[in-house]
XYZ file of C-alpha atoms in Angstrom:
475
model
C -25.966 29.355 23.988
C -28.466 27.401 22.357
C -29.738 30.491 19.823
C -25.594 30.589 19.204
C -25.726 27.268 17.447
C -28.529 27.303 16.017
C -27.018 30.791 14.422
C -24.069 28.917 13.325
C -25.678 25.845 12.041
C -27.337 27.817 9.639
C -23.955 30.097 8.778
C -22.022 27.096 8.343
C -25.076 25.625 5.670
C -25.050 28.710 4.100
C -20.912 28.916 3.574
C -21.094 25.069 2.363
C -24.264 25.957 -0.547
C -22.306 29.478 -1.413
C -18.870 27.770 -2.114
C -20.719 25.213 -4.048
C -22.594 27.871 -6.061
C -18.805 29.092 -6.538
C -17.412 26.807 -7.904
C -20.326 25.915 -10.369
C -20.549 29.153 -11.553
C -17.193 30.207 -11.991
C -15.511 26.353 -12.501
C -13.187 26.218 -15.634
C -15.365 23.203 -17.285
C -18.218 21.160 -15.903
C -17.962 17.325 -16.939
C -22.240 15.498 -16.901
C -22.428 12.083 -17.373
C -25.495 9.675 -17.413
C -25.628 7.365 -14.598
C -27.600 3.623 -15.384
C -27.622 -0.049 -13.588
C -29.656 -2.772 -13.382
C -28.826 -5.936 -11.519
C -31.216 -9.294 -11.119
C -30.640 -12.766 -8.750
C -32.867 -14.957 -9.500
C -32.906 -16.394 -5.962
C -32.837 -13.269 -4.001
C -29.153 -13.633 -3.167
C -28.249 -12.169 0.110
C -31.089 -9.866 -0.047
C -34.002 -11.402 0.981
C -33.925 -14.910 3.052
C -36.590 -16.178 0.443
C -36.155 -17.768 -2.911
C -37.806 -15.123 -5.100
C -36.379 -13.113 -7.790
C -35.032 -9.675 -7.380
C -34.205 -6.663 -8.316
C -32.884 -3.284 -8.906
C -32.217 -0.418 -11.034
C -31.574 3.094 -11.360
C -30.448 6.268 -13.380
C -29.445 9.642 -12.375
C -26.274 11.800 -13.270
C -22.914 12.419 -12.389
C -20.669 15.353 -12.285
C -16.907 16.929 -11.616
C -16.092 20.935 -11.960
C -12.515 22.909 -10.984
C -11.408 26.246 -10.284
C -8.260 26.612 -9.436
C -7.636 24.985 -6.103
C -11.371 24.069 -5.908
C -13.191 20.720 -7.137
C -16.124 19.384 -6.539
C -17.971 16.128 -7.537
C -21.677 14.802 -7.498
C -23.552 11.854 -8.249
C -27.210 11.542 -7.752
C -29.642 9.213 -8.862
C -33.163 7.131 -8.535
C -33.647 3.790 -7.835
C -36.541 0.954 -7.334
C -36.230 -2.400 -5.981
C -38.079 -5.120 -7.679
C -39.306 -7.881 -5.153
C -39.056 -6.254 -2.066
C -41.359 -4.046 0.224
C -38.423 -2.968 2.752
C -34.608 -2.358 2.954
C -32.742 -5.513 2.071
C -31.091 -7.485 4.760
C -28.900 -5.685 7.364
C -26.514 -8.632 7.488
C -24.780 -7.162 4.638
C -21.669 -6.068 3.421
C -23.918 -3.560 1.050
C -23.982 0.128 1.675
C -27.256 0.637 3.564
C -29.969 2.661 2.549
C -30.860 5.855 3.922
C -34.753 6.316 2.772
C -37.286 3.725 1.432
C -40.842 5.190 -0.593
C -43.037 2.077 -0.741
C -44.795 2.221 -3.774
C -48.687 0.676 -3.170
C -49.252 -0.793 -6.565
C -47.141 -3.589 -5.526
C -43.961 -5.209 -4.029
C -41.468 -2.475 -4.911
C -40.172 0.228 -3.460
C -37.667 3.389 -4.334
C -34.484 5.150 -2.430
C -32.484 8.120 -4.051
C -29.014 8.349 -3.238
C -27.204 11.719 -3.816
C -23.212 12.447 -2.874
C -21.361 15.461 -2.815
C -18.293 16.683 -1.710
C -16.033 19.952 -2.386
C -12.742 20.460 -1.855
C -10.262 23.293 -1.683
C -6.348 22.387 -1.954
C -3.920 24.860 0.045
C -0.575 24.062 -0.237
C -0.192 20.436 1.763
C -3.876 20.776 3.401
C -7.257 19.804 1.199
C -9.839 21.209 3.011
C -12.939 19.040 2.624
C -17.286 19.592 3.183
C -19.844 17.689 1.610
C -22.137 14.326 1.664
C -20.150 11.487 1.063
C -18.881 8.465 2.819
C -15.110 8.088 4.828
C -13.345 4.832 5.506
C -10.221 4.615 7.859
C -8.315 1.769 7.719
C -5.897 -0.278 5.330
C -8.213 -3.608 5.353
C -11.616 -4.382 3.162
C -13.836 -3.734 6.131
C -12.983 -1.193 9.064
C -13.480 -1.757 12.434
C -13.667 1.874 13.192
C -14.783 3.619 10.412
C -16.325 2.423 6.944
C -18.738 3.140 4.263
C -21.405 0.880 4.861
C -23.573 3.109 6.753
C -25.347 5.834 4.108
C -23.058 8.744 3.275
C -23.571 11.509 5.873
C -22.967 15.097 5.907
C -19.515 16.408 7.133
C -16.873 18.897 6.768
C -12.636 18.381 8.097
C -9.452 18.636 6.664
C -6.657 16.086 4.975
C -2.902 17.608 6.065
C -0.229 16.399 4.931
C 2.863 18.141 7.768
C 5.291 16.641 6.108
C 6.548 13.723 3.969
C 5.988 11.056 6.755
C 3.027 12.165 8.554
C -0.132 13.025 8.073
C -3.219 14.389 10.021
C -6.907 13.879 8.510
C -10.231 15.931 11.098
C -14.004 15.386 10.209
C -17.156 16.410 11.815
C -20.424 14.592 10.956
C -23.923 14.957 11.097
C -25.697 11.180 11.294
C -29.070 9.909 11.548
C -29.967 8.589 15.480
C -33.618 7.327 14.584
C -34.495 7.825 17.938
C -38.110 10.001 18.497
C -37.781 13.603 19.604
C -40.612 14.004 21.949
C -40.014 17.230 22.460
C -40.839 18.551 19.055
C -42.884 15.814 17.765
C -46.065 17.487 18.531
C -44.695 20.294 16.325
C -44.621 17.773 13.393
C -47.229 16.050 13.789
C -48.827 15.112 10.369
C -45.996 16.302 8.357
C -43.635 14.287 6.103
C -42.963 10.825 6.352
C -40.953 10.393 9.647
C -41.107 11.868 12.956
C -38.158 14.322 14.291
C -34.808 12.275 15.799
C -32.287 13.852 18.193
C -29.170 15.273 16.683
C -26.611 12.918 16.950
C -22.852 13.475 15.435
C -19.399 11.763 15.161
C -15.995 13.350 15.507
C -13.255 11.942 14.396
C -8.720 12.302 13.699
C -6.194 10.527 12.571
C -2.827 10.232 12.132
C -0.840 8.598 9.492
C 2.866 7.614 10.173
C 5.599 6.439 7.661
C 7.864 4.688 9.922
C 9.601 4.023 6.744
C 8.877 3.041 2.802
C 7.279 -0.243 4.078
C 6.001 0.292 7.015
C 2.850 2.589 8.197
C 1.081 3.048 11.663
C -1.705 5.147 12.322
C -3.945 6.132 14.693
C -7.363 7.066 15.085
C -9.755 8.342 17.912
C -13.600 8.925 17.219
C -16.342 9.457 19.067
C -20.434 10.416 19.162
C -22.343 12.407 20.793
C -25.835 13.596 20.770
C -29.025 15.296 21.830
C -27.245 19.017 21.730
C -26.426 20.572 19.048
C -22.580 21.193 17.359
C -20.347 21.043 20.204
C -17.367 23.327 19.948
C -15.517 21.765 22.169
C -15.256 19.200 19.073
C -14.239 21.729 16.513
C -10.931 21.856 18.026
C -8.853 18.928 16.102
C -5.377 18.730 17.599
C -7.099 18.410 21.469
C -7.205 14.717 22.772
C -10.865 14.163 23.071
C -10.711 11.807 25.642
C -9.704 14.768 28.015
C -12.889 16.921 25.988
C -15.344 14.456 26.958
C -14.169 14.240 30.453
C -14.502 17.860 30.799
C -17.942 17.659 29.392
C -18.724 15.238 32.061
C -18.000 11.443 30.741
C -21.467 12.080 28.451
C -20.109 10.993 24.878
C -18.955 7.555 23.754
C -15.451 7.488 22.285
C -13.238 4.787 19.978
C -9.670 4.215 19.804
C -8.207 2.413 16.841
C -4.434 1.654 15.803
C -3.644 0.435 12.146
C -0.570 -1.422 10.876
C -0.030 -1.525 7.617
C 3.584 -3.413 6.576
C 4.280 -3.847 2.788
C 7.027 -6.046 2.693
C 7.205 -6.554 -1.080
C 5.708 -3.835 -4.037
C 3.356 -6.876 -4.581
C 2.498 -7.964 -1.108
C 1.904 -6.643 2.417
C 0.057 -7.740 6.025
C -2.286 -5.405 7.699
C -3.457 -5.363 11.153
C -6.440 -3.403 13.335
C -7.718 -3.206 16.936
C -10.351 -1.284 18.328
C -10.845 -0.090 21.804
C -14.136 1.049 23.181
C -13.221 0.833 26.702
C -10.407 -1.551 28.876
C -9.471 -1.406 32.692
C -5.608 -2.520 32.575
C -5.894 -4.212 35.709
C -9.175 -6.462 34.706
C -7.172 -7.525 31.530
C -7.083 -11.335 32.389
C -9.412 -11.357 34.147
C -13.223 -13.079 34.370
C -15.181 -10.496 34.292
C -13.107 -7.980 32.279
C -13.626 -4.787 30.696
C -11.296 -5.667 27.018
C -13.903 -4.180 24.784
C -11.995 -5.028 21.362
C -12.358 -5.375 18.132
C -9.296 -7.315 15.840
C -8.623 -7.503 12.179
C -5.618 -9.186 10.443
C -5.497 -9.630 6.683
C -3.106 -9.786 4.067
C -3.113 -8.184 0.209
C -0.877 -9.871 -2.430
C -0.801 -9.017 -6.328
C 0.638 -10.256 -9.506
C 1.183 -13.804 -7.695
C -0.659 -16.121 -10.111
C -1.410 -14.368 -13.179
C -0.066 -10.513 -13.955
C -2.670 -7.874 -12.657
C -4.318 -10.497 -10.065
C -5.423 -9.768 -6.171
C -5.976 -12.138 -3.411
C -7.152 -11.191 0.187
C -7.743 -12.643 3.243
C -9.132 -10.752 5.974
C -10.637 -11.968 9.348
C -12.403 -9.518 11.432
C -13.693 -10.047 15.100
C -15.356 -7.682 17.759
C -16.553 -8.072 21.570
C -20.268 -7.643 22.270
C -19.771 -4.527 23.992
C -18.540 -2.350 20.840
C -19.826 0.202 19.555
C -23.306 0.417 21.818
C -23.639 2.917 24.721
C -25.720 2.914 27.964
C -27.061 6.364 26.846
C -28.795 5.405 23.054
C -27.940 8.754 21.251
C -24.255 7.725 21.836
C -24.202 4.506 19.828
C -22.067 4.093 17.169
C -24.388 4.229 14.720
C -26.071 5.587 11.830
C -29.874 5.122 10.205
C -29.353 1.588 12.232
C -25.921 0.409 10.399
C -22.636 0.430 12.476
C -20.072 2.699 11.504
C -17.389 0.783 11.823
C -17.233 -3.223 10.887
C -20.502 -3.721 8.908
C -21.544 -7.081 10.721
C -21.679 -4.952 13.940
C -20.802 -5.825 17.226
C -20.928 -9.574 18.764
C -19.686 -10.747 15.065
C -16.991 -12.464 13.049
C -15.994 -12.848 9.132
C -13.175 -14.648 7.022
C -13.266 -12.989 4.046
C -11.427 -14.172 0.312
C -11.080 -12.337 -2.575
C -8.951 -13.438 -5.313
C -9.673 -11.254 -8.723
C -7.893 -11.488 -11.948
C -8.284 -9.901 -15.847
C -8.229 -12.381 -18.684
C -10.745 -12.216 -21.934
C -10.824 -8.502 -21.494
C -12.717 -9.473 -18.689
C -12.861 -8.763 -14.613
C -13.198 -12.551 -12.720
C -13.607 -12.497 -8.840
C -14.187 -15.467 -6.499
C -15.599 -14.264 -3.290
C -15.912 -16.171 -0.182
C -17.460 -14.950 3.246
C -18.502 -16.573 5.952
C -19.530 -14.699 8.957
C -21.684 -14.749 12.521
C -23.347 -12.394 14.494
C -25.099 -12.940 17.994
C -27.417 -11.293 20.031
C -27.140 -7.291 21.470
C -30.266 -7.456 23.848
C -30.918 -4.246 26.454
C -30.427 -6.864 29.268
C -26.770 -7.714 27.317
C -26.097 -3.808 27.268
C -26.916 -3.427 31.124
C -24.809 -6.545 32.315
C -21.484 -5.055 30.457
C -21.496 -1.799 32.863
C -22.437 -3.993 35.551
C -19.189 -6.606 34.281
C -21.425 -9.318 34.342
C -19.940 -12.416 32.292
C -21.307 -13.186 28.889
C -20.284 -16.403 26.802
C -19.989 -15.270 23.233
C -22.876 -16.560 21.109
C -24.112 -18.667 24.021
C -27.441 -18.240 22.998
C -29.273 -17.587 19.287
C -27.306 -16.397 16.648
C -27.045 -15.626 13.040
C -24.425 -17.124 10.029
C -24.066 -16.503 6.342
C -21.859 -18.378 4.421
C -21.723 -17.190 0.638
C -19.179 -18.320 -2.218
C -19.923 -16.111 -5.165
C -18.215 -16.080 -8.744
C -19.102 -12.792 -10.475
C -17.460 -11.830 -13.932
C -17.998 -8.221 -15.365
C -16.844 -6.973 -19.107
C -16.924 -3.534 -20.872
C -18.425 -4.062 -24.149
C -17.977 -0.242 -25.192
C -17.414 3.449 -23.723
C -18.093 2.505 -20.565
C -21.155 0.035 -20.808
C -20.324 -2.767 -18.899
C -22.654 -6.359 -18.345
C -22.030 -8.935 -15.572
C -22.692 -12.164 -14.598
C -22.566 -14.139 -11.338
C -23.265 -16.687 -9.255
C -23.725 -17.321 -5.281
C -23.998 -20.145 -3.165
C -25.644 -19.683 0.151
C -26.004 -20.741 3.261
C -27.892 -19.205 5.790
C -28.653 -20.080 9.112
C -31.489 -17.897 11.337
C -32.170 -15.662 8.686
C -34.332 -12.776 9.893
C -32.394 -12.667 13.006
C -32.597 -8.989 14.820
C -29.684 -9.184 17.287
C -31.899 -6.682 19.388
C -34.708 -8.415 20.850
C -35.020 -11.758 23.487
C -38.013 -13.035 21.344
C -37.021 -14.096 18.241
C -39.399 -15.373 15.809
C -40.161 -16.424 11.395
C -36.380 -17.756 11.750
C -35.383 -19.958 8.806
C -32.579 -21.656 7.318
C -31.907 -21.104 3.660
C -29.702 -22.719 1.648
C -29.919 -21.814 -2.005
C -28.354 -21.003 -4.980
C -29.088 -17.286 -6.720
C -27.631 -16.592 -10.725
C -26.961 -12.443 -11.361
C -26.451 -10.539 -14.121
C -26.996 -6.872 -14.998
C -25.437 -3.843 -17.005
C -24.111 -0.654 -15.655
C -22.609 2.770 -17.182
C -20.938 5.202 -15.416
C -21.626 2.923 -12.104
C -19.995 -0.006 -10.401
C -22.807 -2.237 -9.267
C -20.504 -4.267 -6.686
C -18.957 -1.210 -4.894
C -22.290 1.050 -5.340
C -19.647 3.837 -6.620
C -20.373 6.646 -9.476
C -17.573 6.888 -11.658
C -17.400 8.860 -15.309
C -15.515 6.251 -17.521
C -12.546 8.118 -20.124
C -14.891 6.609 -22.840
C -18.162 7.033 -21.666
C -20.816 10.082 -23.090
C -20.966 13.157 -21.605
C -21.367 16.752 -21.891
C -18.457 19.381 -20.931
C -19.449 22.600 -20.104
C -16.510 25.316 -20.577
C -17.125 28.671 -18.997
């Protein structure tokens, strides 16, 4: 069974890198387009604890081909941190980064990022493989599924069954950073890291129009690990609640349910919950089993000013999200959370309120948000329903208020500017040990600016502007 999917690992790489070939070769027109960013705080911002300056560039290239019902897109580029020896700060509403190369001739390091995803449109399905990120959920942040982890390879399907529902299937590969002893002996010496277990998620959804206004959905993932593709996962109609009972209770599953209600074109309220695991009859209860996650926010436009945004968001989980007695099954990937990006045992009130004047983009951004601890002895007590008072002991807050103001100057080149107040309390927290230690308390003040073409710094998103330079290949 085991040479089996091994065998059809490798078939399925080899159908993914043949389509893409494909559609290269035979696409109608290939679109290039130069990818380049910088960005500088002079205090570090949210990226370091200290007051030092920092920063970080990059360049690479981005790309979109068709063919017929085919597409596919690419971005992938280089970048180097200034200031830093290590991954920024996890506490972060950044995407995280997958790879670090420290470079020895001082304190800077570089990370390559590369995204791709193709896509084949039949009729009302778009069937979908690729590296790239997913994120469920009408709110800023998702509690069950968002892009602040690094993208990760996956394959699925977008169907749309009819004009009021619709059905969306992925299987991923992610990163477990947990040591294969098994094979590390086999690796010893080689590359930079040592061999991790396999660990993927699995995940549908389905989107309901109750009416023009009004949509529900409803989403069920979960991760598993250790062996390889499971088929019983390939099958994305089957309730896999019942497919993880069958395979013996092994896997850690999520339940989510998303409302989203417009009640005007220009404004609408949005709520989320998350379910890891509840007992019905525990539910007011002291000890209880309500392992939640909440998020209510609102989205309203044109209110002040023509072509403005404001939201307000407030997100909240339990300490027992997301984490699972058996490692591999945590809902993680390369040490983010898939879901809300402050992780488990956390809370944020979010604002956003952008607007367009000047031929210019203004946004005023405030978060403040809390995270506690997530210790092994925490992990053990919630199977055993031992009570624990939420951030009872040590625990972590960031409080920024930002002003950031971007401008395109000309096809596509774009400069910003910005400025963040912050206030941070246990920096260098790591919500997985007892021991803490080198906590501080920073509050400082950190000035931005930067240029980017072809790339939005804020989102970390490729994009090839109408005006910007780049080469079209017809064939």
């Amino acid at each position: 069974m085991e040479a089996f999917f091994i065998r059809l690992s490798i078939k399925m790489k080899k159908y993914i890198l043949i389509n893409i070939l494909f559609v290269v070769i035979y696409a109608n027109e290939l679109v290039f387009s130069p990818i380049i960013y910088a960005n500088y705080e002079s205090n570090g911002g949210t990226w370091d604890s200290t007051e030092k300056s920092i920063g970080v560039g990059g360049w690479g290239l981005t790309m979109e081909g068709y063919v017929d019902n085919f597409k596919i897109s690419m971005d992938a580029y280089n970048n180097r941190f200034f200031g830093l020896v290590d991954k920024p700060n996890y506490f972060s509403q950044e995407q995280g980064l997958s790879w670090v190369g420290n470079d020895p001739e001082g304190e800077q390091f570089d990370f390559d990022v590369t995204n791709i995803k193709l896509s084949y449109d039949y009729k009302t399905i778009v069937f979908e493989m690729g590296k790239y990120n997913r994120h469920w959920g009408p709110g800023n942040s998702s509690l069950i599924l968002s892009s602040n982890v690094p993208s990760f390879a996956q394959f699925g399907f977008n169907w749309n069954i009819n004009s009021t529902l619709n059905f969306e299937y992925f299987h991923g590969s992610l990163r477990s950073l947990i040591e294969d002893d098994i094979n590390s002996a086999v690796y010893e010496g080689i590359g930079a890291e040592v061999p991790e277990y396999n660990r993927y998620v699995v995940g549908h959804r389905i989107n309901w129009d109750l009416s023009e206004n009004l949509t529900i959905s409803a989403s069920e993932t979960i991760v598993y690990g250790v062996r390889n593709i499971d088929l019983l996962y390939l099958l994305p109609f089957a309730p896999f609640l019942s497919l993880q009972q069958y395979k013996g209770d092994l896997d850690n599953i999520q339940w989510g349910l998303d409302i989203d209600w417009h009640i005007t074109d220009n404004y609408n309220l949005y709520f989320s919950f998350l379910m890891d695991e509840w007992d019905p009859s525990m539910t007011f209860d002291k000890p209880n089993r309500n392992w939640f996650g909440y998020q209510i926010g609102t989205k309203i436009k044109d209110r002040l000013i023509d072509n403005d945004s404001f939201i307000l968001e407030y997100n909240w989980t339990d300490h027992r999200l997301y984490r699972h007695q058996n490692a591999i099954n945590d809902y993680y990937s390369h040490g983010y959370p898939l879901g809300f990006w402050a992780g488990p045992h956390a809370q944020e009130l979010y604002l956003n309120y952008t607007f367009y004047k000047f031929n210019s983009k203004f946004s005023i951004i405030y978060s403040n948000a809390k995270r506690g601890e997530l210790t092994d002895q925490m992990l053990q007590d919630q199977y055993d329903n031992i009570v624990y008072s939420r951030f009872s002991n040590i625990s972590e807050s960031l409080e920024t208020f930002k002003i950031l103001i971007s401008r395109e100057l000309k096809n596509g080149f774009e400069i910003h500017f910005g400025f963040s107040n912050i206030y941070w309390n246990n920096a260098n927290f790591n919500p997985f040990i007892s021991e803490q230690e080198g906590l501080v308390n920073s509050n400082k003040n950190s000035f931005s600016f930067g240029f980017s073409y072809n790339f939005d710094v804020f989102t970390q998103s490729s994009k090839i502007d109408n005006n910007s330079v780049r080469k079209i290949i017809s064939l």
